[in-house]
């Protein structure tokens, strides 16, 4: 009779309780079945403290009745060895008068039979497990989105260093080092960023959600902006091969077209820069250099050092190093403020760059011995040998003239000058007219000729 009375007392209270579980599921964007199973597990955990960790328990939830009960199963034995699962015949007969040794009996308790402390414990555990489920669902939703562009709304500052961003289902954090210099956020600000990392927090006391790190300072952020704003990049017609970035200063993009009829740089910039303007505004007017990929590393390095003018590049492909000579008035532009431009060019090309002004180069490599050492360090014998095969047996290949770089040799070859003898017969004024040589390089070539070739009087 006592059991039946407890069941009746639960009715109206539990009906409201099950309805509140349904509302909770809708509010937290969870399924009702998920919430019910969490509650079942919570009651089971609480009952294990009461009946024993090894107890054979079942939690029965019946929303339609409504009823919440716990069934504990015991084996009737002569001598108890496991108090969680066994009862003596005398103990069993207190609830089951016909119990006998060897039988299994069930004892049923209702939620309203629990003490106030017990029900409070269930409520606390249930609340904690709901939060853990939410954390897990958000984590699973965002862990595969690392590298994606996302939009959110400014929530608050913490310690004037970290911005909290409302992403809808979760909060993201944007530390100062991941912000662009010049970023200003205030209530209502929309924030665009890339998801840099997603982790589950070890310390859940301050913020129970997963750790979603956002970035506006990374190269990936710029890459995603181009994918969003430039149709050819989004469709894969123009491919972004690499990004080097100093947030707030300059970004260098290495691009390649997968179609002969599409200029990768023009596609990214647009007529009068119209396509790239929105990206520049998002980056707080950061400078963007777009470099078209070249197979020849010397030409690629020269382009990567933009806006500097490059006079000469000597490449050691094996050591991934290059010596770059620039006019004196371009040296500052090549290096950049605090070395940023040359550092970005190095990151973009994958080469360690040694930049010298024309004056520095002439001073450090003025002697034939120094030029010979330089030639030994920065030369590609295989390519030189290939280009020299077409020469007559009596001709001296240009590669044997100390101080001439492979790039200069290629330019001379394209102009029809394939041997030292042909070079000697060419006037300085004619050299200046060759595309890619210019006045300074022509003077340098004539100096190399004077220092290394002896002329016989006829």
Short mmCIF file of C-alpha atoms in Angstrom, two decimals:
data_model
loop_
_atom_site.label_atom_id
_atom_site.label_comp_id
_atom_site.label_asym_id
_atom_site.label_seq_id
_atom_site.Cartn_x
_atom_site.Cartn_y
_atom_site.Cartn_z
CA UNK A 1 0.00 0.00 0.00
CA UNK A 2 2.85 2.34 0.80
CA UNK A 3 4.30 1.92 -2.67
CA UNK A 4 1.02 2.66 -4.35
CA UNK A 5 0.62 5.82 -2.29
CA UNK A 6 4.08 7.08 -3.32
CA UNK A 7 3.27 6.48 -6.96
CA UNK A 8 0.10 8.55 -6.74
CA UNK A 9 1.90 11.38 -5.05
CA UNK A 10 4.35 11.60 -7.98
CA UNK A 11 1.71 12.05 -10.66
CA UNK A 12 1.15 15.77 -11.07
CA UNK A 13 4.69 16.75 -10.03
CA UNK A 14 6.37 14.34 -12.47
CA UNK A 15 4.07 15.35 -15.31
CA UNK A 16 5.38 18.89 -14.99
CA UNK A 17 8.91 17.56 -14.61
CA UNK A 18 8.82 15.55 -17.86
CA UNK A 19 7.38 18.58 -19.65
CA UNK A 20 10.27 20.68 -18.32
CA UNK A 21 12.71 18.12 -19.77
CA UNK A 22 11.05 18.55 -23.16
CA UNK A 23 11.34 22.35 -22.90
CA UNK A 24 14.98 22.01 -21.85
CA UNK A 25 15.72 19.91 -24.92
CA UNK A 26 14.21 22.55 -27.21
CA UNK A 27 15.95 25.43 -25.45
CA UNK A 28 19.39 23.77 -25.55
CA UNK A 29 18.94 22.45 -29.10
CA UNK A 30 19.12 18.83 -27.88
CA UNK A 31 16.91 15.87 -28.70
CA UNK A 32 14.34 14.84 -26.10
CA UNK A 33 15.69 11.27 -26.13
CA UNK A 34 19.18 12.58 -25.33
CA UNK A 35 17.88 14.51 -22.33
CA UNK A 36 15.85 11.52 -21.09
CA UNK A 37 18.89 9.22 -21.29
CA UNK A 38 21.04 11.75 -19.44
CA UNK A 39 18.43 11.92 -16.69
CA UNK A 40 18.25 8.11 -16.55
CA UNK A 41 22.05 7.93 -16.18
CA UNK A 42 21.96 10.62 -13.51
CA UNK A 43 19.41 8.74 -11.40
CA UNK A 44 21.42 5.55 -11.85
CA UNK A 45 24.61 7.27 -10.59
CA UNK A 46 22.78 8.66 -7.57
CA UNK A 47 21.28 5.24 -6.77
CA UNK A 48 24.69 3.56 -6.93
CA UNK A 49 25.72 5.70 -3.97
CA UNK A 50 22.65 4.44 -2.10
CA UNK A 51 22.57 0.78 -3.19
CA UNK A 52 26.27 0.21 -3.90
CA UNK A 53 28.51 0.57 -6.95
CA UNK A 54 28.09 -3.10 -7.87
CA UNK A 55 24.31 -3.11 -7.47
CA UNK A 56 22.16 -4.57 -10.27
CA UNK A 57 19.92 -1.58 -11.00
CA UNK A 58 17.41 -0.46 -13.61
CA UNK A 59 15.98 3.05 -13.88
CA UNK A 60 12.46 3.04 -15.30
CA UNK A 61 11.10 6.29 -16.76
CA UNK A 62 7.45 6.37 -17.72
CA UNK A 63 6.47 9.91 -18.83
CA UNK A 64 2.90 8.86 -19.71
CA UNK A 65 2.11 7.51 -16.22
CA UNK A 66 4.09 9.60 -15.09
CA UNK A 67 6.53 7.63 -12.97
CA UNK A 68 10.25 7.42 -12.16
CA UNK A 69 11.38 4.31 -10.32
CA UNK A 70 14.50 2.32 -9.56
CA UNK A 71 14.52 -1.48 -9.51
CA UNK A 72 17.28 -3.22 -7.54
CA UNK A 73 17.79 -6.97 -8.10
CA UNK A 74 19.14 -9.26 -5.39
CA UNK A 75 19.98 -12.96 -5.20
CA UNK A 76 18.78 -14.70 -2.05
CA UNK A 77 21.68 -16.58 -0.41
CA UNK A 78 22.46 -18.35 2.83
CA UNK A 79 25.56 -16.22 3.46
CA UNK A 80 26.05 -12.75 1.97
CA UNK A 81 29.40 -12.21 0.23
CA UNK A 82 28.40 -9.24 -1.97
CA UNK A 83 26.08 -6.89 -0.10
CA UNK A 84 25.37 -4.90 -3.28
CA UNK A 85 23.74 -7.88 -5.01
CA UNK A 86 22.86 -10.42 -2.31
CA UNK A 87 20.38 -10.76 0.58
CA UNK A 88 19.82 -13.37 3.24
CA UNK A 89 16.53 -15.20 3.20
CA UNK A 90 15.42 -13.33 6.32
CA UNK A 91 16.12 -9.91 4.76
CA UNK A 92 14.39 -10.89 1.54
CA UNK A 93 11.24 -12.00 3.36
CA UNK A 94 10.73 -8.46 4.75
CA UNK A 95 9.47 -7.42 1.30
CA UNK A 96 8.92 -10.80 -0.37
CA UNK A 97 7.42 -13.28 2.16
CA UNK A 98 7.75 -16.22 -0.25
CA UNK A 99 11.45 -15.62 -0.98
CA UNK A 100 13.76 -18.64 -0.85
CA UNK A 101 17.48 -19.26 -1.27
CA UNK A 102 18.50 -19.23 -4.95
CA UNK A 103 15.73 -16.91 -6.08
CA UNK A 104 16.16 -13.39 -7.48
CA UNK A 105 13.94 -10.68 -6.08
CA UNK A 106 13.35 -7.08 -7.14
CA UNK A 107 12.88 -4.12 -4.87
CA UNK A 108 11.38 -0.97 -6.32
CA UNK A 109 11.75 2.59 -5.07
CA UNK A 110 10.23 5.78 -6.42
CA UNK A 111 11.86 9.14 -6.93
CA UNK A 112 9.68 10.76 -4.27
CA UNK A 113 10.97 8.20 -1.75
CA UNK A 114 14.44 9.73 -2.06
CA UNK A 115 15.66 12.12 0.60
CA UNK A 116 15.95 15.83 -0.07
CA UNK A 117 19.73 15.48 -0.23
CA UNK A 118 19.34 12.66 -2.75
CA UNK A 119 17.09 14.64 -5.07
CA UNK A 120 19.38 17.69 -4.83
CA UNK A 121 22.31 15.49 -5.76
CA UNK A 122 20.39 14.17 -8.79
CA UNK A 123 19.54 17.72 -9.87
CA UNK A 124 23.19 18.87 -9.65
CA UNK A 125 24.57 15.86 -11.52
CA UNK A 126 21.89 16.21 -14.20
CA UNK A 127 22.70 19.89 -14.74
CA UNK A 128 26.41 19.12 -15.00
CA UNK A 129 25.87 16.33 -17.53
CA UNK A 130 23.65 18.51 -19.70
CA UNK A 131 26.45 21.09 -19.83
CA UNK A 132 28.98 18.38 -20.67
CA UNK A 133 26.77 17.15 -23.51
CA UNK A 134 26.46 20.69 -24.85
CA UNK A 135 30.24 21.11 -24.69
CA UNK A 136 30.75 17.86 -26.54
CA UNK A 137 28.21 18.71 -29.24
CA UNK A 138 29.71 22.15 -29.81
CA UNK A 139 33.22 20.69 -29.85
CA UNK A 140 32.22 18.06 -32.41
CA UNK A 141 30.55 20.75 -34.50
CA UNK A 142 33.60 23.04 -34.55
CA UNK A 143 36.57 20.63 -34.44
CA UNK A 144 36.26 19.88 -38.16
CA UNK A 145 35.88 23.56 -39.04
CA UNK A 146 39.44 24.61 -38.21
CA UNK A 147 40.65 26.84 -41.03
CA UNK A 148 37.14 27.98 -41.99
CA UNK A 149 35.96 31.58 -42.08
CA UNK A 150 33.31 32.45 -39.52
CA UNK A 151 31.27 35.49 -38.51
CA UNK A 152 30.27 36.56 -35.04
CA UNK A 153 29.30 39.48 -32.86
CA UNK A 154 31.37 41.24 -30.23
CA UNK A 155 30.42 40.18 -26.69
CA UNK A 156 32.97 41.64 -24.29
CA UNK A 157 36.61 42.37 -23.54
CA UNK A 158 38.59 40.50 -20.91
CA UNK A 159 41.62 42.22 -19.38
CA UNK A 160 41.69 44.54 -22.43
CA UNK A 161 43.48 41.74 -24.29
CA UNK A 162 40.93 39.11 -25.28
CA UNK A 163 37.73 39.66 -27.25
CA UNK A 164 34.87 37.22 -26.73
CA UNK A 165 32.84 36.63 -29.89
CA UNK A 166 29.29 35.26 -30.07
CA UNK A 167 29.32 32.57 -32.78
CA UNK A 168 25.72 31.52 -32.22
CA UNK A 169 26.07 28.09 -30.63
CA UNK A 170 29.35 28.92 -28.91
CA UNK A 171 31.74 31.68 -27.90
CA UNK A 172 35.04 32.22 -29.65
CA UNK A 173 38.04 34.08 -28.29
CA UNK A 174 40.18 36.51 -30.23
CA UNK A 175 43.42 37.32 -28.33
CA UNK A 176 45.34 40.51 -28.99
CA UNK A 177 48.08 38.67 -30.92
CA UNK A 178 45.45 37.29 -33.32
CA UNK A 179 43.99 40.73 -34.00
CA UNK A 180 45.06 43.11 -36.75
CA UNK A 181 46.76 46.26 -35.49
CA UNK A 182 44.07 48.91 -35.84
CA UNK A 183 41.16 46.59 -35.04
CA UNK A 184 38.56 48.35 -32.90
CA UNK A 185 35.64 46.42 -31.42
CA UNK A 186 32.62 47.65 -29.47
CA UNK A 187 29.13 46.34 -28.61
CA UNK A 188 27.33 45.45 -31.82
CA UNK A 189 30.50 45.04 -33.90
CA UNK A 190 30.41 42.22 -36.44
CA UNK A 191 33.65 40.25 -36.41
CA UNK A 192 34.98 38.12 -39.25
CA UNK A 193 37.78 35.68 -38.43
CA UNK A 194 39.17 32.26 -39.22
CA UNK A 195 38.86 29.35 -36.77
CA UNK A 196 42.45 28.61 -35.78
CA UNK A 197 42.05 25.90 -33.11
CA UNK A 198 39.33 24.05 -31.19
CA UNK A 199 40.05 22.26 -27.92
CA UNK A 200 38.17 20.97 -24.90
CA UNK A 201 39.13 22.95 -21.81
CA UNK A 202 40.70 21.20 -18.85
CA UNK A 203 39.46 23.86 -16.43
CA UNK A 204 35.68 24.13 -16.85
CA UNK A 205 35.01 26.25 -13.79
CA UNK A 206 35.33 29.67 -15.44
CA UNK A 207 33.89 28.88 -18.86
CA UNK A 208 32.35 25.45 -19.53
CA UNK A 209 32.38 25.72 -23.31
CA UNK A 210 35.07 24.43 -25.67
CA UNK A 211 38.08 26.61 -26.45
CA UNK A 212 37.52 28.11 -29.94
CA UNK A 213 40.51 30.23 -30.93
CA UNK A 214 39.87 32.78 -33.67
CA UNK A 215 42.41 34.67 -35.76
CA UNK A 216 42.41 37.73 -37.99
CA UNK A 217 46.21 37.91 -38.11
CA UNK A 218 46.97 34.58 -39.81
CA UNK A 219 47.69 33.91 -43.46
CA UNK A 220 44.72 31.54 -43.56
CA UNK A 221 42.41 34.47 -42.81
CA UNK A 222 43.60 36.29 -45.94
CA UNK A 223 43.34 33.11 -48.00
CA UNK A 224 39.74 32.54 -46.92
CA UNK A 225 38.85 36.16 -47.71
CA UNK A 226 40.14 35.69 -51.27
CA UNK A 227 38.15 32.47 -51.58
CA UNK A 228 35.05 34.35 -50.44
CA UNK A 229 35.49 37.46 -52.60
CA UNK A 230 37.20 36.17 -55.79
CA UNK A 231 35.10 33.69 -57.83
CA UNK A 232 38.13 32.31 -59.69
CA UNK A 233 39.83 31.46 -56.39
CA UNK A 234 36.66 29.89 -54.99
CA UNK A 235 36.22 27.77 -58.15
CA UNK A 236 39.87 26.65 -58.15
CA UNK A 237 40.72 28.39 -61.44
CA UNK A 238 43.24 30.53 -59.56
CA UNK A 239 45.15 28.65 -56.89
CA UNK A 240 46.76 30.28 -53.85
CA UNK A 241 50.00 28.34 -53.36
CA UNK A 242 51.35 30.16 -50.33
CA UNK A 243 50.69 33.13 -48.07
CA UNK A 244 53.27 35.11 -46.09
CA UNK A 245 51.96 37.76 -43.75
CA UNK A 246 52.94 40.40 -41.22
CA UNK A 247 49.50 41.47 -39.98
CA UNK A 248 48.96 45.20 -40.28
CA UNK A 249 52.02 45.65 -42.52
CA UNK A 250 51.95 43.51 -45.66
CA UNK A 251 50.70 40.24 -47.08
CA UNK A 252 52.31 38.42 -50.01
CA UNK A 253 50.29 35.84 -51.94
CA UNK A 254 51.76 33.36 -54.39
CA UNK A 255 49.15 32.48 -57.00
CA UNK A 256 48.92 30.29 -60.07
CA UNK A 257 46.30 30.01 -62.79
CA UNK A 258 45.05 26.60 -63.85
CA UNK A 259 43.75 28.04 -67.12
CA UNK A 260 45.88 29.61 -69.82
CA UNK A 261 43.30 32.32 -70.54
CA UNK A 262 43.10 33.59 -66.93
CA UNK A 263 45.71 35.95 -65.50
CA UNK A 264 45.93 35.04 -61.78
CA UNK A 265 47.04 38.49 -60.63
CA UNK A 266 44.44 40.32 -62.70
CA UNK A 267 41.69 38.00 -61.51
CA UNK A 268 42.55 38.74 -57.87
CA UNK A 269 42.97 42.49 -58.25
CA UNK A 270 40.24 43.30 -60.75
CA UNK A 271 39.90 46.41 -62.90
CA UNK A 272 41.33 49.37 -60.98
CA UNK A 273 41.61 47.11 -57.93
CA UNK A 274 37.84 46.86 -57.50
CA UNK A 275 37.91 43.17 -56.53
CA UNK A 276 40.53 43.47 -53.85
CA UNK A 277 39.21 46.64 -52.21
CA UNK A 278 36.83 44.88 -49.81
CA UNK A 279 39.64 42.56 -48.69
CA UNK A 280 41.98 45.50 -48.08
CA UNK A 281 39.30 47.24 -46.00
CA UNK A 282 38.75 44.07 -43.91
CA UNK A 283 42.52 43.95 -43.32
CA UNK A 284 42.60 47.58 -42.09
CA UNK A 285 44.26 48.82 -45.33
CA UNK A 286 47.08 46.29 -45.12
CA UNK A 287 49.27 46.20 -48.26
CA UNK A 288 48.82 43.11 -50.43
CA UNK A 289 51.37 41.91 -52.99
CA UNK A 290 50.08 39.26 -55.40
CA UNK A 291 52.86 37.33 -57.12
CA UNK A 292 52.35 35.02 -60.07
CA UNK A 293 54.19 31.71 -59.66
CA UNK A 294 57.35 31.21 -61.76
CA UNK A 295 59.22 27.95 -62.29
CA UNK A 296 62.55 29.80 -62.25
CA UNK A 297 63.35 30.54 -58.58
CA UNK A 298 65.42 33.59 -59.55
CA UNK A 299 62.47 35.27 -61.25
CA UNK A 300 60.16 34.20 -58.42
CA UNK A 301 62.45 35.69 -55.77
CA UNK A 302 62.75 38.93 -57.73
CA UNK A 303 58.95 39.21 -57.86
CA UNK A 304 58.56 38.28 -54.19
CA UNK A 305 60.75 41.21 -53.10
CA UNK A 306 58.25 43.68 -54.56
CA UNK A 307 58.04 46.68 -54.30
CA UNK A 308 61.85 46.68 -54.54
CA UNK A 309 63.54 46.59 -57.96
CA UNK A 310 65.87 43.61 -58.26
CA UNK A 311 68.99 43.74 -60.38
CA UNK A 312 70.40 40.25 -60.02
CA UNK A 313 69.59 36.96 -58.27
CA UNK A 314 72.04 34.10 -57.71
CA UNK A 315 70.35 30.91 -56.54
CA UNK A 316 71.70 27.84 -54.77
CA UNK A 317 68.77 25.44 -55.14
CA UNK A 318 70.45 22.73 -53.09
CA UNK A 319 70.97 24.91 -50.02
CA UNK A 320 67.75 26.88 -50.68
CA UNK A 321 69.68 30.14 -50.52
CA UNK A 322 69.83 33.11 -52.84
CA UNK A 323 71.99 36.22 -53.13
CA UNK A 324 69.94 39.18 -54.31
CA UNK A 325 71.49 42.38 -55.65
CA UNK A 326 69.34 45.50 -55.77
CA UNK A 327 70.06 49.09 -56.82
CA UNK A 328 71.22 51.28 -53.95
CA UNK A 329 67.98 53.26 -53.98
CA UNK A 330 65.92 50.04 -53.67
CA UNK A 331 67.83 48.51 -50.78
CA UNK A 332 65.55 49.93 -48.06
CA UNK A 333 62.44 48.79 -49.91
CA UNK A 334 63.89 45.30 -50.38
CA UNK A 335 64.67 44.90 -46.68
CA UNK A 336 61.54 46.65 -45.44
CA UNK A 337 60.82 48.08 -42.01
CA UNK A 338 62.57 45.91 -39.40
CA UNK A 339 63.40 43.41 -42.14
CA UNK A 340 59.75 42.58 -42.77
CA UNK A 341 59.78 42.65 -46.57
CA UNK A 342 62.74 40.33 -47.03
CA UNK A 343 61.38 38.06 -44.30
CA UNK A 344 58.02 37.79 -46.06
CA UNK A 345 59.72 37.11 -49.40
CA UNK A 346 61.77 34.37 -47.75
CA UNK A 347 58.65 32.78 -46.24
CA UNK A 348 56.83 32.96 -49.54
CA UNK A 349 59.57 31.41 -51.70
CA UNK A 350 61.13 29.04 -49.16
CA UNK A 351 64.61 30.48 -49.78
CA UNK A 352 67.00 32.13 -47.35
CA UNK A 353 67.63 35.51 -48.97
CA UNK A 354 70.85 37.49 -48.70
CA UNK A 355 70.14 40.99 -49.98
CA UNK A 356 72.98 43.30 -51.04
CA UNK A 357 72.87 46.77 -52.52
CA UNK A 358 74.85 47.32 -55.72
CA UNK A 359 77.50 49.23 -53.76
CA UNK A 360 77.81 46.49 -51.16
CA UNK A 361 78.04 43.83 -53.85
CA UNK A 362 80.78 45.61 -55.77
CA UNK A 363 82.75 46.26 -52.59
CA UNK A 364 82.50 42.71 -51.22
CA UNK A 365 83.01 40.91 -54.52
CA UNK A 366 85.34 43.28 -56.34
CA UNK A 367 88.28 40.89 -56.73
CA UNK A 368 88.30 38.00 -59.24
CA UNK A 369 88.93 35.58 -56.36
CA UNK A 370 85.84 36.76 -54.50
CA UNK A 371 83.75 36.51 -57.65
CA UNK A 372 85.04 32.99 -58.27
CA UNK A 373 84.05 31.95 -54.75
CA UNK A 374 80.66 33.53 -55.26
CA UNK A 375 80.23 31.68 -58.55
CA UNK A 376 81.12 28.42 -56.85
CA UNK A 377 78.52 29.01 -54.13
CA UNK A 378 75.70 30.19 -56.36
CA UNK A 379 75.71 28.21 -59.58
CA UNK A 380 73.80 25.39 -61.17
CA UNK A 381 76.35 23.45 -63.20
CA UNK A 382 73.80 21.10 -64.67
CA UNK A 383 71.78 23.87 -66.30
CA UNK A 384 74.93 25.69 -67.42
CA UNK A 385 76.26 22.55 -69.07
CA UNK A 386 72.96 22.06 -70.89
CA UNK A 387 72.92 25.61 -72.21
CA UNK A 388 76.57 25.31 -73.34
CA UNK A 389 76.07 22.16 -75.43
CA UNK A 390 75.06 24.13 -78.51
CA UNK A 391 78.38 26.01 -78.64
CA UNK A 392 81.13 25.30 -81.15
CA UNK A 393 84.19 23.45 -79.89
CA UNK A 394 86.36 26.57 -80.27
CA UNK A 395 83.95 28.81 -78.34
CA UNK A 396 84.22 29.59 -74.62
CA UNK A 397 80.93 29.16 -72.75
CA UNK A 398 79.64 32.16 -70.83
CA UNK A 399 79.53 30.01 -67.68
CA UNK A 400 83.34 30.05 -67.58
CA UNK A 401 83.42 33.81 -67.14
CA UNK A 402 83.59 34.44 -63.35
CA UNK A 403 80.94 36.79 -62.07
CA UNK A 404 78.19 36.13 -64.63
CA UNK A 405 75.09 34.76 -62.96
CA UNK A 406 72.87 32.09 -64.48
CA UNK A 407 70.09 34.63 -64.87
CA UNK A 408 72.33 37.04 -66.79
CA UNK A 409 73.60 34.15 -68.95
CA UNK A 410 70.02 33.17 -69.78
CA UNK A 411 69.20 36.76 -70.77
CA UNK A 412 72.31 36.96 -72.95
CA UNK A 413 71.48 33.60 -74.56
CA UNK A 414 67.97 34.82 -75.38
CA UNK A 415 69.58 37.82 -77.09
CA UNK A 416 71.75 35.52 -79.23
CA UNK A 417 74.97 35.93 -77.21
CA UNK A 418 76.09 32.36 -76.41
CA UNK A 419 79.86 32.58 -75.91
CA UNK A 420 82.50 34.76 -74.28
CA UNK A 421 83.81 35.61 -77.74
CA UNK A 422 80.40 36.93 -78.82
CA UNK A 423 80.05 38.88 -75.57
CA UNK A 424 83.43 40.57 -76.05
CA UNK A 425 82.33 41.72 -79.50
CA UNK A 426 79.22 43.37 -78.06
CA UNK A 427 79.40 47.06 -77.13
CA UNK A 428 78.21 48.30 -73.75
CA UNK A 429 75.53 50.40 -75.44
CA UNK A 430 74.19 47.28 -77.17
CA UNK A 431 74.12 45.39 -73.87
CA UNK A 432 72.08 48.18 -72.26
CA UNK A 433 69.37 47.73 -74.90
CA UNK A 434 68.88 44.03 -74.08
CA UNK A 435 65.67 43.49 -72.13
CA UNK A 436 66.58 42.53 -68.56
CA UNK A 437 70.13 43.94 -68.61
CA UNK A 438 69.98 47.70 -68.32
CA UNK A 439 72.75 50.23 -67.75
CA UNK A 440 74.00 49.05 -64.34
CA UNK A 441 74.24 45.37 -65.31
CA UNK A 442 75.85 46.29 -68.63
CA UNK A 443 78.54 48.23 -66.76
CA UNK A 444 79.06 45.27 -64.44
CA UNK A 445 79.44 42.89 -67.41
CA UNK A 446 82.05 45.15 -69.01
CA UNK A 447 83.92 45.29 -65.69
CA UNK A 448 83.92 41.48 -65.50
CA UNK A 449 85.30 41.31 -69.05
CA UNK A 450 88.09 43.77 -68.25
CA UNK A 451 89.10 41.90 -65.10
CA UNK A 452 89.09 38.40 -66.56
CA UNK A 453 89.99 38.61 -70.26
CA UNK A 454 93.39 39.52 -71.70
CA UNK A 455 93.28 41.10 -75.14
CA UNK A 456 96.11 40.40 -77.57
CA UNK A 457 97.29 43.11 -79.92
CA UNK A 458 97.11 42.13 -83.57
#
